Coordinates of C-alpha atoms (C1' of nucleotides) in Angstrom, one line a residue:
Chain A
X18 CA 124.7 23.4 -63.6
X19 CA 121.1 22.9 -62.8
X20 CA 118.4 25.6 -62.6
X21 CA 117.1 26.9 -59.3
X22 CA 113.7 25.4 -60.1
X23 CA 115.1 21.9 -60.6
X24 CA 117.0 22.1 -57.3
X25 CA 114.1 23.4 -55.2
X26 CA 112.0 20.5 -56.6
X27 CA 114.2 18.2 -54.5
X28 CA 112.6 17.6 -51.1
X29 CA 116.0 18.0 -49.4
X30 CA 116.5 21.5 -50.8
X31 CA 113.0 22.9 -50.5
X32 CA 112.5 26.1 -48.5
X33 CA 116.0 27.2 -48.0
X34 CA 117.2 30.8 -47.8
X35 CA 118.5 32.5 -50.9
X36 CA 122.1 32.5 -49.8
X37 CA 122.0 28.7 -49.6
X38 CA 120.4 28.4 -53.0
X39 CA 123.0 30.6 -54.5
X40 CA 125.9 28.5 -53.5
X41 CA 124.1 25.2 -54.1
X42 CA 123.0 26.1 -57.6
X43 CA 126.6 26.9 -58.6
X44 CA 127.8 23.5 -57.5
X45 CA 124.9 21.3 -58.6
X46 CA 124.9 18.9 -61.6
X47 CA 122.9 15.9 -62.7
X48 CA 124.3 12.5 -63.7
X49 CA 122.7 9.5 -65.3
X50 CA 124.0 6.0 -64.6
X51 CA 123.2 2.8 -66.6
X52 CA 122.4 -0.3 -64.6
X53 CA 125.6 -1.7 -63.2
X54 CA 127.6 1.6 -63.6
X55 CA 129.6 2.7 -60.6
X56 CA 128.8 6.0 -58.8
X57 CA 132.0 5.8 -56.8
X58 CA 134.4 3.0 -55.8
X59 CA 136.0 2.0 -52.5
X60 CA 138.9 4.1 -51.5
X61 CA 138.0 7.0 -53.7
X62 CA 138.2 10.5 -52.3
X63 CA 134.8 12.2 -52.3
X64 CA 134.3 15.4 -54.4
X65 CA 130.7 15.9 -53.5
X66 CA 127.5 14.4 -52.2
X67 CA 124.7 12.8 -54.1
X68 CA 120.9 12.6 -54.0
X69 CA 119.0 9.9 -55.8
X70 CA 116.4 11.4 -58.2
X71 CA 115.2 8.2 -59.9
X72 CA 116.3 4.6 -59.7
X73 CA 118.4 3.0 -57.0
X74 CA 122.0 2.5 -55.9
X75 CA 123.5 -0.3 -53.8
X76 CA 126.5 0.2 -51.6
X77 CA 128.5 -3.1 -51.3
X78 CA 131.8 -4.8 -50.9
X79 CA 133.2 -7.7 -52.8
X80 CA 135.7 -10.2 -51.4
X81 CA 138.6 -11.7 -53.2
X82 CA 136.5 -15.0 -53.2
X83 CA 134.0 -13.2 -55.5
X84 CA 131.2 -13.1 -53.0
X85 CA 129.5 -9.8 -52.5
X86 CA 127.6 -8.2 -49.6
X87 CA 125.2 -5.3 -49.9
X88 CA 125.3 -2.9 -47.0
X89 CA 122.4 -0.8 -48.1
X90 CA 120.3 0.3 -51.0
X91 CA 119.5 3.9 -51.6
X92 CA 116.2 5.1 -53.1
X93 CA 114.9 8.4 -54.6
X94 CA 115.1 11.3 -52.1
X95 CA 117.9 9.7 -50.1
X96 CA 121.3 11.2 -49.9
X97 CA 124.5 9.3 -50.4
X98 CA 128.2 10.0 -49.7
X99 CA 127.3 12.7 -47.2
X100 CA 129.1 11.1 -44.3
X101 CA 132.4 10.5 -46.2
X102 CA 132.3 14.1 -47.4
X103 CA 131.7 15.6 -43.9
X104 CA 134.3 13.3 -42.3
X105 CA 136.8 14.0 -45.0
X106 CA 137.4 10.3 -45.5
X107 CA 137.5 8.0 -48.6
X108 CA 134.5 5.9 -49.5
X109 CA 134.4 2.7 -47.4
X110 CA 132.6 0.7 -50.1
X111 CA 131.5 0.8 -53.8
X112 CA 128.2 2.3 -55.0
X113 CA 126.6 0.8 -58.1
X114 CA 123.4 1.6 -59.9
X115 CA 120.9 -1.3 -59.5
X116 CA 118.9 0.1 -62.5
X117 CA 119.1 3.1 -64.8
X118 CA 119.4 5.9 -62.3
X119 CA 119.4 9.7 -62.2
X120 CA 121.4 11.4 -59.5
X121 CA 121.9 15.0 -58.4
X122 CA 125.4 15.9 -57.4
X123 CA 126.4 18.8 -55.2
X124 CA 130.1 19.4 -55.2
X125 CA 132.1 19.6 -52.0
X126 CA 132.7 23.3 -52.0
X127 CA 129.0 24.2 -52.5
X128 CA 127.8 21.6 -50.0
X129 CA 130.2 22.7 -47.3
X130 CA 129.4 26.4 -47.8
X131 CA 125.9 25.7 -46.5
X132 CA 127.5 24.9 -43.1
X133 CA 129.2 28.3 -42.8
X134 CA 128.2 30.2 -39.8
X135 CA 127.0 27.1 -38.0
X136 CA 127.9 27.1 -34.3
X137 CA 130.4 24.6 -32.8
X138 CA 127.8 22.7 -30.8
X139 CA 125.8 21.9 -33.9
X140 CA 129.0 20.9 -35.9
X141 CA 130.0 18.6 -33.0
X142 CA 126.5 17.1 -33.1
X143 CA 126.8 16.4 -36.8
X144 CA 130.3 14.9 -36.3
X145 CA 128.8 12.6 -33.6
X146 CA 126.0 11.5 -35.9
X147 CA 128.5 10.7 -38.7
X148 CA 130.6 8.6 -36.2
X149 CA 127.4 6.8 -35.3
X150 CA 126.7 6.1 -38.9
X151 CA 130.2 4.7 -39.4
X152 CA 129.9 2.5 -36.4
X153 CA 126.6 1.1 -37.6
X154 CA 128.1 0.5 -41.0
X155 CA 130.8 -1.5 -39.4
X156 CA 128.2 -3.3 -37.2
X157 CA 126.4 -4.3 -40.4
X158 CA 129.6 -5.7 -41.7
X159 CA 130.2 -7.6 -38.4
X160 CA 126.8 -9.3 -38.8
X161 CA 127.5 -10.4 -42.3
X162 CA 131.1 -11.5 -41.6
X163 CA 130.3 -15.2 -42.3
X164 CA 130.1 -18.0 -39.7
X165 CA 129.7 -17.4 -36.0
X166 CA 133.5 -17.6 -35.4
X167 CA 134.2 -14.7 -37.8
X168 CA 131.3 -12.7 -36.4
X169 CA 132.6 -13.1 -32.8
X170 CA 136.1 -12.1 -33.9
X171 CA 134.7 -9.0 -35.7
X172 CA 132.7 -7.9 -32.7
X173 CA 135.7 -8.3 -30.5
X174 CA 138.0 -6.3 -32.8
X175 CA 135.4 -3.5 -32.9
X176 CA 135.2 -3.5 -29.1
X177 CA 139.0 -3.4 -28.9
X178 CA 139.2 -0.4 -31.2
X179 CA 136.5 1.5 -29.3
X180 CA 137.8 0.8 -25.8
X181 CA 141.6 0.6 -26.1
X182 CA 143.3 3.5 -27.5
X183 CA 146.9 2.2 -27.2
X184 CA 148.5 -0.3 -29.5
X185 CA 148.1 -3.3 -27.2
X186 CA 148.5 -6.8 -28.6
X187 CA 145.6 -8.2 -26.6
X188 CA 142.0 -7.2 -26.3
X189 CA 140.1 -7.6 -23.1
X190 CA 136.5 -8.7 -23.6
X191 CA 134.3 -7.9 -20.6
X192 CA 131.2 -9.6 -22.0
X193 CA 129.7 -12.9 -20.8
X194 CA 129.2 -15.6 -23.4
X195 CA 125.5 -14.8 -23.1
X196 CA 126.1 -11.1 -24.0
X197 CA 128.4 -12.0 -26.8
X198 CA 125.8 -14.4 -28.3
X199 CA 123.3 -11.6 -28.2
X200 CA 125.8 -9.4 -30.1
X201 CA 126.4 -11.9 -33.0
X202 CA 122.9 -13.4 -33.2
X203 CA 123.9 -17.0 -32.3
X204 CA 123.1 -19.4 -29.5
X205 CA 125.1 -19.2 -26.3
X206 CA 126.3 -22.9 -26.6
X207 CA 127.8 -22.0 -30.0
X208 CA 129.6 -19.1 -28.6
X209 CA 130.8 -21.1 -25.6
X210 CA 132.2 -23.8 -27.9
X211 CA 134.1 -21.3 -30.0
X212 CA 135.6 -19.4 -27.1
X213 CA 136.5 -22.7 -25.4
X214 CA 138.3 -23.8 -28.6
X215 CA 140.2 -20.5 -28.6
X216 CA 141.2 -20.9 -25.0
X217 CA 142.3 -24.5 -25.6
X218 CA 144.4 -23.5 -28.6
X219 CA 146.1 -20.7 -26.7
X220 CA 144.4 -18.0 -28.7
X221 CA 142.4 -16.6 -25.8
X222 CA 142.9 -16.5 -22.0
X223 CA 140.4 -16.7 -19.1
X224 CA 139.7 -13.6 -17.1
X225 CA 137.7 -12.8 -14.0
X226 CA 134.8 -11.5 -16.0
X227 CA 135.0 -12.5 -19.7
X228 CA 138.3 -13.3 -21.3
X229 CA 141.1 -11.7 -23.4
X230 CA 142.3 -12.5 -26.9
X231 CA 145.3 -11.9 -29.1
X232 CA 144.6 -9.2 -31.6
X233 CA 146.7 -10.6 -34.4
X234 CA 144.9 -13.9 -34.3
X235 CA 141.5 -12.2 -34.4
X236 CA 142.5 -10.3 -37.4
X237 CA 143.6 -13.6 -39.0
X238 CA 140.2 -15.2 -38.3
X239 CA 138.3 -12.4 -40.0
X240 CA 140.7 -12.0 -43.0
X241 CA 138.7 -11.6 -46.1
X242 CA 135.6 -10.2 -44.4
X243 CA 133.3 -7.3 -45.4
X244 CA 134.1 -5.2 -42.3
X245 CA 136.2 -2.2 -42.7
X246 CA 139.6 -2.1 -41.0
X247 CA 139.1 0.6 -38.4
X248 CA 136.6 3.1 -36.9
X249 CA 138.4 6.5 -37.0
X250 CA 138.6 7.9 -33.5
X251 CA 137.2 11.3 -32.6
X252 CA 138.9 14.4 -33.7
Chain B
X20 CA 123.0 20.7 -12.3
X21 CA 126.7 20.3 -13.2
X22 CA 129.4 22.9 -13.0
X23 CA 130.7 24.5 -16.2
X24 CA 134.1 22.9 -15.6
X25 CA 132.7 19.4 -15.5
X26 CA 130.7 20.0 -18.7
X27 CA 133.7 21.4 -20.6
X28 CA 135.7 18.4 -19.6
X29 CA 133.6 16.3 -21.9
X30 CA 135.1 16.1 -25.4
X31 CA 131.7 16.7 -27.0
X32 CA 131.2 20.0 -25.2
X33 CA 134.7 21.4 -25.5
X34 CA 135.4 24.8 -27.0
X35 CA 131.8 26.0 -27.4
X36 CA 130.7 29.6 -27.3
X37 CA 129.5 31.0 -24.0
X38 CA 125.9 31.2 -25.1
X39 CA 125.9 27.4 -25.7
X40 CA 127.5 26.8 -22.3
X41 CA 124.9 28.9 -20.6
X42 CA 122.0 26.8 -21.9
X43 CA 123.8 23.5 -21.6
X44 CA 124.8 24.0 -18.0
X45 CA 121.3 24.8 -16.9
X46 CA 120.0 21.5 -18.4
X47 CA 122.9 19.2 -17.4
X48 CA 122.8 16.5 -14.8
X49 CA 124.8 13.3 -14.0
X50 CA 123.3 9.9 -13.4
X51 CA 124.9 6.7 -12.0
X52 CA 123.6 3.3 -13.1
X53 CA 124.3 0.0 -11.5
X54 CA 125.1 -3.0 -13.8
X55 CA 121.8 -4.1 -15.2
X56 CA 119.9 -0.9 -14.6
X57 CA 117.9 0.6 -17.4
X58 CA 118.7 4.0 -18.8
X59 CA 115.5 4.1 -20.9
X60 CA 113.1 1.5 -22.2
X61 CA 111.5 0.7 -25.5
X62 CA 108.5 3.0 -26.3
X63 CA 109.5 5.6 -23.8
X64 CA 109.4 9.3 -24.8
X65 CA 112.9 11.0 -24.7
X66 CA 113.3 13.8 -22.3
X67 CA 117.0 14.4 -23.1
X68 CA 120.2 13.0 -24.6
X69 CA 123.0 11.2 -22.8
X70 CA 126.7 11.0 -23.0
X71 CA 128.6 8.1 -21.4
X72 CA 131.2 9.3 -19.0
X73 CA 132.3 5.9 -17.6
X74 CA 131.2 2.3 -18.1
X75 CA 129.1 1.0 -21.0
X76 CA 125.5 0.8 -22.1
X77 CA 123.9 -1.8 -24.4
X78 CA 120.9 -1.1 -26.7
X79 CA 118.9 -4.2 -27.2
X80 CA 115.5 -5.9 -27.8
X81 CA 114.1 -9.0 -26.2
X82 CA 111.6 -11.3 -27.9
X83 CA 108.7 -12.9 -26.2
X84 CA 110.7 -16.1 -26.5
X85 CA 113.2 -14.6 -24.1
X86 CA 116.1 -14.3 -26.6
X87 CA 117.8 -11.0 -26.7
X88 CA 119.7 -9.2 -29.5
X89 CA 122.1 -6.3 -28.9
X90 CA 122.0 -3.6 -31.5
X91 CA 125.0 -1.7 -30.2
X92 CA 127.2 -1.0 -27.2
X93 CA 128.0 2.6 -26.2
X94 CA 131.3 3.5 -24.6
X95 CA 132.7 6.6 -22.9
X96 CA 132.5 9.8 -25.0
X97 CA 129.7 8.4 -27.2
X98 CA 126.2 10.0 -27.2
X99 CA 123.0 8.1 -26.8
X100 CA 119.4 8.9 -27.5
X101 CA 120.3 11.9 -29.7
X102 CA 118.5 10.6 -32.8
X103 CA 115.2 9.9 -30.9
X104 CA 115.3 13.3 -29.4
X105 CA 116.0 15.1 -32.7
X106 CA 113.3 13.1 -34.5
X107 CA 110.8 13.5 -31.7
X108 CA 110.2 9.8 -31.6
X109 CA 110.0 7.2 -28.8
X110 CA 113.0 5.0 -28.1
X111 CA 113.1 2.0 -30.5
X112 CA 114.8 -0.3 -28.0
X113 CA 115.9 -0.6 -24.4
X114 CA 119.2 0.8 -23.0
X115 CA 120.8 -1.1 -20.1
X116 CA 124.1 -0.6 -18.3
X117 CA 126.6 -3.4 -18.9
X118 CA 128.6 -2.4 -15.8
X119 CA 128.4 0.4 -13.2
X120 CA 128.1 3.4 -15.4
X121 CA 128.1 7.2 -15.1
X122 CA 126.2 9.2 -17.6
X123 CA 125.8 12.9 -18.4
X124 CA 122.2 13.9 -19.2
X125 CA 121.3 17.1 -21.2
X126 CA 117.6 17.7 -21.1
X127 CA 115.6 18.3 -24.2
X128 CA 115.1 22.0 -23.9
X129 CA 118.8 22.8 -23.3
X130 CA 119.9 20.4 -26.0
X131 CA 117.5 21.8 -28.6
X132 CA 118.4 25.4 -27.7
X133 CA 121.9 24.8 -29.1
X134 CA 120.3 24.4 -32.5
X135 CA 118.7 27.8 -32.4
X136 CA 119.7 30.1 -35.3
X137 CA 120.9 27.1 -37.4
X138 CA 119.9 27.5 -41.1
X139 CA 117.4 25.2 -42.8
X140 CA 120.0 23.5 -45.0
X141 CA 121.9 22.3 -42.0
X142 CA 118.8 21.3 -40.1
X143 CA 117.8 19.2 -43.2
X144 CA 121.2 17.6 -43.3
X145 CA 120.8 16.6 -39.7
X146 CA 117.4 15.2 -40.3
X147 CA 118.8 13.2 -43.2
X148 CA 121.6 11.8 -41.0
X149 CA 119.1 10.8 -38.4
X150 CA 117.0 9.0 -41.0
X151 CA 120.1 7.2 -42.2
X152 CA 120.8 6.1 -38.6
X153 CA 117.3 4.8 -38.2
X154 CA 117.5 2.9 -41.5
X155 CA 120.8 1.3 -40.5
X156 CA 119.3 0.4 -37.1
X157 CA 116.6 -1.4 -39.0
X158 CA 119.1 -3.0 -41.3
X159 CA 121.0 -4.4 -38.3
X160 CA 117.7 -5.9 -37.1
X161 CA 117.1 -7.4 -40.5
X162 CA 120.5 -9.2 -40.4
X163 CA 119.7 -10.6 -36.9
X164 CA 116.2 -11.6 -37.8
X165 CA 116.9 -15.4 -37.4
X166 CA 117.0 -17.9 -40.3
X167 CA 117.4 -16.9 -43.9
X168 CA 113.7 -17.0 -44.6
X169 CA 113.0 -14.4 -41.9
X170 CA 116.0 -12.2 -43.1
X171 CA 114.7 -12.3 -46.7
X172 CA 111.2 -11.3 -45.5
X173 CA 112.5 -8.5 -43.4
X174 CA 114.6 -7.1 -46.2
X175 CA 111.6 -7.3 -48.6
X176 CA 109.4 -5.5 -46.0
X177 CA 111.9 -2.7 -45.7
X178 CA 112.2 -2.3 -49.4
X179 CA 108.4 -2.2 -49.6
X180 CA 108.2 0.6 -47.0
X181 CA 110.9 2.6 -48.7
X182 CA 109.7 2.3 -52.3
X183 CA 105.9 2.1 -52.0
X184 CA 104.1 5.0 -50.2
X185 CA 100.6 3.7 -50.8
X186 CA 98.9 1.0 -48.7
X187 CA 99.3 -1.7 -51.3
X188 CA 98.9 -5.3 -50.3
X189 CA 101.7 -6.6 -52.5
X190 CA 105.4 -5.7 -52.6
X191 CA 107.3 -5.7 -55.8
X192 CA 110.9 -7.0 -55.5
X193 CA 113.1 -5.9 -58.3
X194 CA 116.2 -7.7 -57.1
X195 CA 117.6 -10.9 -58.6
X196 CA 118.1 -13.9 -56.3
X197 CA 121.8 -13.1 -56.5
X198 CA 121.3 -9.5 -55.2
X199 CA 118.9 -10.7 -52.5
X200 CA 121.4 -13.2 -51.3
X201 CA 124.0 -10.4 -51.1
X202 CA 121.6 -8.5 -48.9
X203 CA 120.9 -11.2 -46.4
X204 CA 124.3 -12.8 -46.3
X205 CA 123.3 -16.2 -47.6
X206 CA 124.1 -18.3 -50.6
X207 CA 122.2 -17.8 -53.8
X208 CA 120.9 -21.4 -53.8
X209 CA 119.4 -21.0 -50.3
X210 CA 117.6 -17.8 -51.5
X211 CA 116.4 -19.5 -54.7
X212 CA 115.0 -22.5 -52.7
X213 CA 113.1 -20.2 -50.3
X214 CA 111.6 -17.9 -53.0
X215 CA 110.7 -21.0 -55.0
X216 CA 108.9 -22.4 -52.0
X217 CA 107.0 -19.1 -51.7
X218 CA 106.0 -19.2 -55.3
X219 CA 104.9 -22.8 -55.1
X220 CA 102.7 -22.1 -52.1
X221 CA 101.1 -19.0 -53.7
X222 CA 102.9 -16.6 -51.3
X223 CA 104.8 -15.0 -54.1
X224 CA 104.4 -14.5 -57.8
X225 CA 106.9 -14.4 -60.7
X226 CA 107.6 -11.1 -62.5
X227 CA 109.7 -10.1 -65.4
X228 CA 112.6 -8.9 -63.2
X229 CA 112.3 -10.4 -59.7
X230 CA 109.0 -11.3 -58.1
X231 CA 106.3 -9.9 -55.9
X232 CA 105.0 -11.0 -52.6
X233 CA 102.0 -10.5 -50.3
X234 CA 102.7 -8.1 -47.5
X235 CA 100.6 -9.8 -44.9
X236 CA 102.3 -13.1 -45.4
X237 CA 105.8 -11.5 -45.1
X238 CA 104.7 -9.8 -41.8
X239 CA 103.6 -13.2 -40.6
X240 CA 107.0 -14.8 -41.5
X241 CA 108.9 -12.2 -39.4
X242 CA 106.5 -12.1 -36.5
X243 CA 108.5 -12.0 -33.3
X244 CA 111.6 -10.5 -34.9
X245 CA 114.0 -7.8 -33.6
X246 CA 113.3 -5.4 -36.4
X247 CA 111.1 -2.3 -35.7
X248 CA 107.8 -2.0 -37.4
X249 CA 108.4 1.0 -39.8
X250 CA 110.8 3.5 -40.9
X251 CA 109.1 6.9 -40.6
X252 CA 108.9 8.8 -43.8
X253 CA 110.5 12.2 -44.3
X254 CA 108.8 15.2 -42.9
Chain C
dG4 C1' 130.4 -26.0 6.1
dT5 C1' 126.0 -26.5 2.7
dG6 C1' 122.6 -25.3 -0.5
dG7 C1' 121.2 -22.5 -4.3
dC8 C1' 122.2 -19.8 -8.2
dC9 C1' 124.6 -18.4 -12.3
dG10 C1' 127.8 -18.9 -15.8
dT11 C1' 130.4 -22.2 -18.3
dA12 C1' 131.2 -26.8 -20.4
dT13 C1' 130.1 -31.0 -23.1
dG14 C1' 127.6 -34.6 -25.6
dA15 C1' 124.0 -36.3 -28.8
dC16 C1' 121.0 -35.4 -32.2
dA17 C1' 118.1 -32.5 -35.4
dA18 C1' 117.6 -28.8 -38.5
dA19 C1' 119.4 -25.3 -41.4
dT20 C1' 122.7 -23.9 -44.6
dG21 C1' 126.7 -24.2 -47.5
dT22 C1' 128.9 -26.6 -51.3
dC23 C1' 129.3 -28.7 -55.6
dA24 C1' 127.3 -30.6 -59.7
dT25 C1' 124.1 -30.4 -63.3
dA26 C1' 120.1 -29.0 -65.8
dA27 C1' 116.2 -26.2 -67.3
dC28 C1' 114.9 -21.8 -69.1
dA29 C1' 114.8 -17.1 -71.1
dA30 C1' 116.8 -13.3 -73.7
dG31 C1' 119.7 -11.6 -77.1
dG32 C1' 123.3 -11.7 -80.9
dC33 C1' 124.8 -13.9 -85.1
Chain D
dG21 C1' 117.3 -21.3 -86.9
dC22 C1' 121.5 -21.7 -83.4
dC23 C1' 124.8 -20.4 -80.0
dT24 C1' 126.1 -17.9 -76.0
dT25 C1' 125.2 -16.0 -71.6
dG26 C1' 122.9 -15.2 -67.4
dT27 C1' 119.5 -16.5 -64.2
dT28 C1' 116.7 -19.9 -62.0
dA29 C1' 116.0 -24.6 -60.4
dT30 C1' 117.1 -29.1 -58.2
dG31 C1' 119.6 -33.0 -56.1
dA32 C1' 123.2 -35.1 -53.0
dC33 C1' 126.1 -34.5 -49.5
dA34 C1' 129.2 -32.0 -46.0
dT35 C1' 129.4 -28.7 -42.5
dT36 C1' 127.6 -25.5 -39.3
dT37 C1' 124.5 -24.3 -36.0
dG38 C1' 120.4 -25.0 -33.1
dT39 C1' 118.3 -27.7 -29.5
dC40 C1' 117.9 -30.3 -25.5
dA41 C1' 119.8 -32.6 -21.6
dT42 C1' 123.2 -32.8 -18.1
dA43 C1' 127.1 -31.7 -15.5
dC44 C1' 130.8 -28.9 -13.6
dG45 C1' 132.7 -24.9 -11.2
dG46 C1' 132.7 -20.6 -8.7
dC47 C1' 130.4 -17.5 -5.6
dC48 C1' 127.4 -15.8 -2.1
dA49 C1' 124.0 -16.2 1.7
dC50 C1' 122.9 -18.6 5.5

DNA sequence: GTGGCCGTATGACAAATGTCATAACAAGGC
DNA sequence: GCCTTGTTATGACATTTGTCATACGGCCAC
C-alpha cells in the first residue's frame, strides 16, 4: 500500500476528489521488474491496471517459430492493462520489462470503484473507446502478419468478423483490389496476383463488386500469425 | 433533428437516462453520403462525432505520390471522430464513404454535455484511452511507412517523441537490433545492415546499449510517409 | 453499335528482403 | 588467462515484391 503523497505525484492521479483517493490508496502497490521479467502473460486474467513509473515495458507476441513481434512499448506515465480490465478480458499478449522498471499497480476493485456513479452514456463511450483500441491492436497485428498474402488474409478475416455476425463459411469482400492494396500496404499488382491465384485454385470466387473467400482457407493461410483470433462483439 | 425513437434504436444510445436523451436529441442529425463522398478531411476541426448507421467509411491518407493507405474501416454501429472531438484536435486523416452510407451525427455541444458531472478520475481515464488510440494510429502508420529503412526511422522518431521532452537534436535508441526488428516486422539481419549503413555514413553513432541518431536525418528519411507528425503530450 | 474509362490481368525485369552460413567482437564467469 | 554466451557484422543466394509496359474485359454515354 502506497502513501497518498506517492499516488498524487503520478500525473494520472493528480487533482482527484478525496473519495477517489481513498479507494485508490487502499488498492495501490508498487512493483519492481528486472529487465526481461514479465509483468503479465498472454491469456492471464487481469487483477488490476498498471502505470509505468520508471523504465519501459514491451507488449509482444511470439510465434512457435520463435520470431517475436512487438505491438507497442510503454513509457513512464502511460497506463497498461486498462483495456483488458475494463473489458473483463484476458490479456491478448505478453508484457515484458525492456529494462529495470518500476510500476504502480491499482487493483481491480479500487480501479473500478472510481467509475461508480458514472452515467450510462459515459460508460458506453468508454466501452466504445476500448473496442476501438482492440480493433487497432488487431490492425497492428494484421500489418505485421508476414508476407502480403498473409496480410490480405488477415484483413479479410477481420472484415468478416466485423460485418458478418452469423457463422457463415464464406466471407464476402466488397473492396476493390485497389482498396485492398491500400489496406495492406502493398502494390495493386501484387494484390491482383494473389487474389487471382486464390480464384484459380478455387479458394476464392468472383463477385459483382469484389470477391468472396472461404473462411477456413483464410484461417489456414494466416496460421501462426501475430493477430489475435477474434474481436469481441459489442455487449 | 432526429426523433427520440430513432436515437434509442442505435445500440450506443440505448438505455440512457432521460437527461442524456434530452441533450442528445437536440444535437442529433442524420447524413447520407454517396460512395466516394468525404465525411471529413485531414486538418479539419471536428464539430461533432459520428456513428455509422449503414454502409462503411474508410479513414486514410494519400501521399503526394498518389499512393493511399487505409488506416481503418468503420462499419455500422461503430463511432468515428470521437477521439478528435474529446481531444479537441483536428482530424488526423480523411474519412471517405466506401459505399452509399448513412451516418448519425451528434454535435459537439450535445455530445460533451453527456460528460457533465463525470468525476476527474473517469475523465482522466478517458483522456488516457484517447492518447492510446492516437499512439496506435501512429503505430499503424509506422508499419505502413514503406521499406524497412523508413519503418525503422518512423519507430525511432516515435520513441524520441515519447521519451525525450526537450528539443534535442539526437535521439537515443536503447533497443537492440533484435528488439528493433521485432518492432518493424523485419529480419534482424536487415535491421543490422541498415543501422550499420547509418553508422558508416555518420547518420548514427554507436552507444553502450543501442545507438543514437540525428533527428533531422530521420525526418528526412521518412519524408512523404503516412505517419502523423507528432503525438501530443499529456495535458 | 463505338469509343472511352475503369478495374483487372499478365509478363519481364529490377530492387528489396529473407534465409542460411560464418565470423568478429564484447562482456562476464571460471 | 580461457571459455561461454549474446550481439553485431558480412557474404552468397533464393524469394518476394515493386516497377513498368501492355492488354483484356465490362460498363456506360453517346
